[in-house]
C-alpha positions as a Python dict, from the first residue, in 0.01 Angstrom:
ca = {
    (1, 'F'): (0, 0, 0),
    (2, 'Q'): (-158, -231, 298),
    (3, 'I'): (-259, -537, 395),
    (4, 'Q'): (-526, -526, 665),
    (5, 'Y'): (-697, -773, 856),
    (6, 'D'): (-1042, -703, 1054),
    (7, 'G'): (-1120, -1000, 1209),
    (8, 'T'): (-1299, -1147, 916),
    (9, 'N'): (-1200, -997, 604),
    (10, 'Y'): (-833, -916, 414),
    (11, 'F'): (-741, -647, 273),
    (12, 'I'): (-429, -540, 27),
    (13, 'V'): (-327, -263, -186),
    (14, 'R'): (-74, -270, -446),
    (15, 'A'): (83, 29, -540),
    (16, 'F'): (242, 49, -983),
    (17, 'Y'): (493, 281, -1140),
    (18, 'P'): (500, 296, -1419),
    (19, 'T'): (742, 568, -1568),
    (20, 'D'): (931, 722, -1894),
    (21, 'T'): (1249, 557, -1869),
    (22, 'S'): (1238, 605, -2268),
    (23, 'A'): (1528, 913, -2224),
    (24, 'L'): (1801, 703, -2173),
    (25, 'P'): (2081, 658, -2388),
    (26, 'D'): (2074, 293, -2566),
    (27, 'T'): (2472, 321, -2474),
    (28, 'A'): (2395, 391, -2085),
    (29, 'V'): (2527, 106, -1884),
    (30, 'I'): (2270, 99, -1551),
    (31, 'S'): (2484, 5, -1212),
    (32, 'A'): (2198, 77, -1020),
    (33, 'A'): (1887, 216, -868),
    (34, 'T'): (1617, 313, -624),
    (35, 'H'): (1260, 375, -628),
    (36, 'N'): (1211, 588, -374),
    (37, 'I'): (830, 780, -206),
    (38, 'Y'): (803, 1057, 29),
    (39, 'V'): (638, 862, 340),
    (40, 'T'): (364, 1079, 530),
    (41, 'A'): (258, 768, 793),
    (42, 'K'): (312, 412, 873),
    (43, 'L'): (88, 165, 1021),
    (44, 'D'): (310, -191, 1183),
    (45, 'E'): (90, -300, 1422),
    (46, 'D'): (203, -679, 1279),
    (47, 'N'): (550, -607, 1354),
    (48, 'D'): (665, -950, 1181),
    (49, 'A'): (962, -1102, 959),
    (50, 'Q'): (651, -1041, 567),
    (51, 'A'): (660, -637, 711),
    (52, 'V'): (802, -497, 440),
    (53, 'L'): (822, -354, 130),
    (54, 'A'): (919, -466, -236),
    (55, 'I'): (937, -394, -588),
    (56, 'V'): (783, -671, -873),
    (57, 'Q'): (795, -614, -1255),
    (58, 'T'): (406, -498, -1331),
    (59, 'S'): (250, -610, -1694),
    (60, 'Q'): (-70, -396, -1686),
    (61, 'A'): (-268, -353, -2019),
    (62, 'S'): (-186, 22, -2064),
    (63, 'S'): (125, 269, -1868),
    (64, 'A'): (-106, 520, -1895),
    (65, 'S'): (-483, 471, -1635),
    (66, 'L'): (-544, 145, -1434),
    (67, 'V'): (-808, -125, -1441),
    (68, 'L'): (-929, -346, -1205),
    (69, 'G'): (-793, -659, -1380),
    (70, 'D'): (-465, -527, -1344),
    (71, 'Y'): (-431, -575, -946),
    (72, 'D'): (-307, -914, -1087),
    (73, 'T'): (-35, -820, -1297),
    (74, 'C'): (144, -650, -966),
    (75, 'G'): (421, -886, -1025),
    (76, 'S'): (476, -1146, -1181),
    (77, 'A'): (316, -1431, -971),
    (78, 'V'): (-3, -1366, -834),
    (79, 'D'): (198, -1536, -488),
    (80, 'N'): (612, -1515, -475),
    (81, 'P'): (625, -1313, -762),
    (82, 'T'): (1010, -1181, -852),
    (83, 'L'): (1132, -926, -631),
    (84, 'G'): (1327, -681, -793),
    (85, 'S'): (1438, -522, -499),
    (86, 'A'): (1614, -582, -201),
    (87, 'T'): (1283, -535, 135),
    (88, 'L'): (1273, -260, 356),
    (89, 'D'): (1109, -368, 635),
    (90, 'I'): (831, -46, 759),
    (91, 'T'): (951, -83, 1145),
    (92, 'N'): (1267, 139, 956),
    (93, 'I'): (1069, 349, 765),
    (94, 'T'): (1058, 764, 831),
    (95, 'V'): (789, 932, 787),
    (96, 'S'): (791, 1369, 665),
    (97, 'A'): (1070, 1182, 470),
    (98, 'Y'): (1157, 1035, 30),
    (99, 'N'): (1289, 633, 144),
    (100, 'A'): (1488, 459, -119),
    (101, 'L'): (1404, 47, -189),
    (102, 'T'): (1737, -50, -381),
    (103, 'L'): (1686, -243, -713),
    (104, 'N'): (1909, -556, -701),
    (105, 'S'): (1988, -714, -1093),
    (106, 'T'): (1705, -858, -1194),
    (107, 'G'): (1472, -511, -1107),
    (108, 'I'): (1801, -303, -1257),
    (109, 'G'): (1666, -556, -1534),
    (110, 'W'): (1334, -393, -1590),
    (111, 'I'): (1509, -41, -1633),
    (112, 'S'): (1309, 31, -2036),
    (113, 'K'): (1569, 216, -2180),
    (114, 'T'): (1283, 242, -2431),
    (115, 'G'): (993, 352, -2294),
    (116, 'T'): (824, 234, -1988),
    (117, 'T'): (972, 105, -1711),
    (118, 'L'): (680, -93, -1547),
    (119, 'I'): (704, -137, -1126),
    (120, 'G'): (466, -225, -863),
    (121, 'M'): (510, -211, -510),
    (122, 'R'): (379, -496, -303),
    (123, 'E'): (369, -545, 92),
    (124, 'G'): (577, -877, 233),
    (125, 'H'): (255, -1080, 320),
    (126, 'D'): (50, -982, -10),
    (127, 'Y'): (363, -1101, -190),
    (128, 'Q'): (409, -1397, 6),
    (129, 'D'): (170, -1510, 65),
    (130, 'S'): (66, -1482, 452),
    (131, 'A'): (-171, -1429, 613),
    (132, 'I'): (-128, -1107, 869),
    (133, 'S'): (-155, -1288, 1224),
    (134, 'V'): (-382, -1010, 1399),
    (135, 'S'): (-664, -818, 1374),
    (136, 'G'): (-459, -537, 1224),
    (137, 'T'): (-314, -321, 910),
    (138, 'N'): (47, -322, 799),
    (139, 'R'): (0, -3, 549),
    (140, 'V'): (277, 258, 402),
    (141, 'F'): (101, 601, 313),
    (142, 'H'): (297, 830, 68),
    (143, 'S'): (247, 1097, -163),
    (144, 'A'): (173, 949, -553),
    (145, 'S'): (174, 1143, -849),
    (146, 'E'): (-134, 1208, -857),
    (147, 'E'): (-153, 1437, -617),
    (148, 'T'): (-148, 1861, -768),
    (149, 'G'): (-6, 2106, -526),
    (150, 'T'): (309, 1815, -374),
    (151, 'S'): (674, 1832, -528),
    (152, 'Q'): (684, 1478, -318),
    (153, 'D'): (636, 1266, -628),
    (154, 'P'): (701, 913, -631),
    (155, 'Y'): (1068, 861, -853),
    (156, 'L'): (1294, 617, -990),
    (157, 'L'): (1685, 689, -950),
    (158, 'I'): (1935, 601, -1185),
    (159, 'T'): (2302, 571, -1188),
    (160, 'Y'): (2450, 472, -1515),
    (161, 'T'): (2750, 518, -1722),
    (162, 'V'): (2757, 605, -2145),
    (163, 'I'): (3022, 496, -2319),
    (164, 'T'): (3075, 748, -2601),
    (165, 'G'): (3398, 589, -2801),
    (166, 'F'): (3426, 373, -2983),
    (167, 'M'): (3761, 38, -2935),
    (168, 'S'): (3804, -229, -3229),
    (169, 'L'): (3825, -594, -3039),
    (170, 'N'): (3923, -781, -3304),
    (171, 'T'): (3746, -620, -3613),
    (172, 'K'): (3416, -589, -3335),
    (173, 'Y'): (3330, -240, -3250),
    (174, 'W'): (3174, -209, -2901),
    (175, 'G'): (3027, 132, -2800),
}
């Protein structure tokens, strides 16, 4: 993901992370989740309040592949989409390490127990529709799941508990 301004044109890159979460038990109660990316390099030339990353919900046509028309489906709206995580300031990102974005209650609600969780990531200038103030680049390079020969794929870490027993309350059963 990046936002770049060369003095004339803006270049914006968005990331999609479809994740098969169908192995979660139906009775799983999700208490926390983080989306983790292994960062290999970064540029933070603008370094203002919008130089952040955040998780958004995606709605691409296929979780197996992307097409050009999916670009605008990285977020509930092109401008000011609902955020599913706390923001991560690019300045605070550690290179050559995993960096985590903590999902908020909205983002946790996007986790599917029956299929694929569709999330993506955007940079703050992009999702806030705020022009980068300098000719320069805010960019984060990270390992992608499509790269072969690496053990640094992005991953979704989900903390949950499973209710294994039943309790009776007013003749209703809770599982």
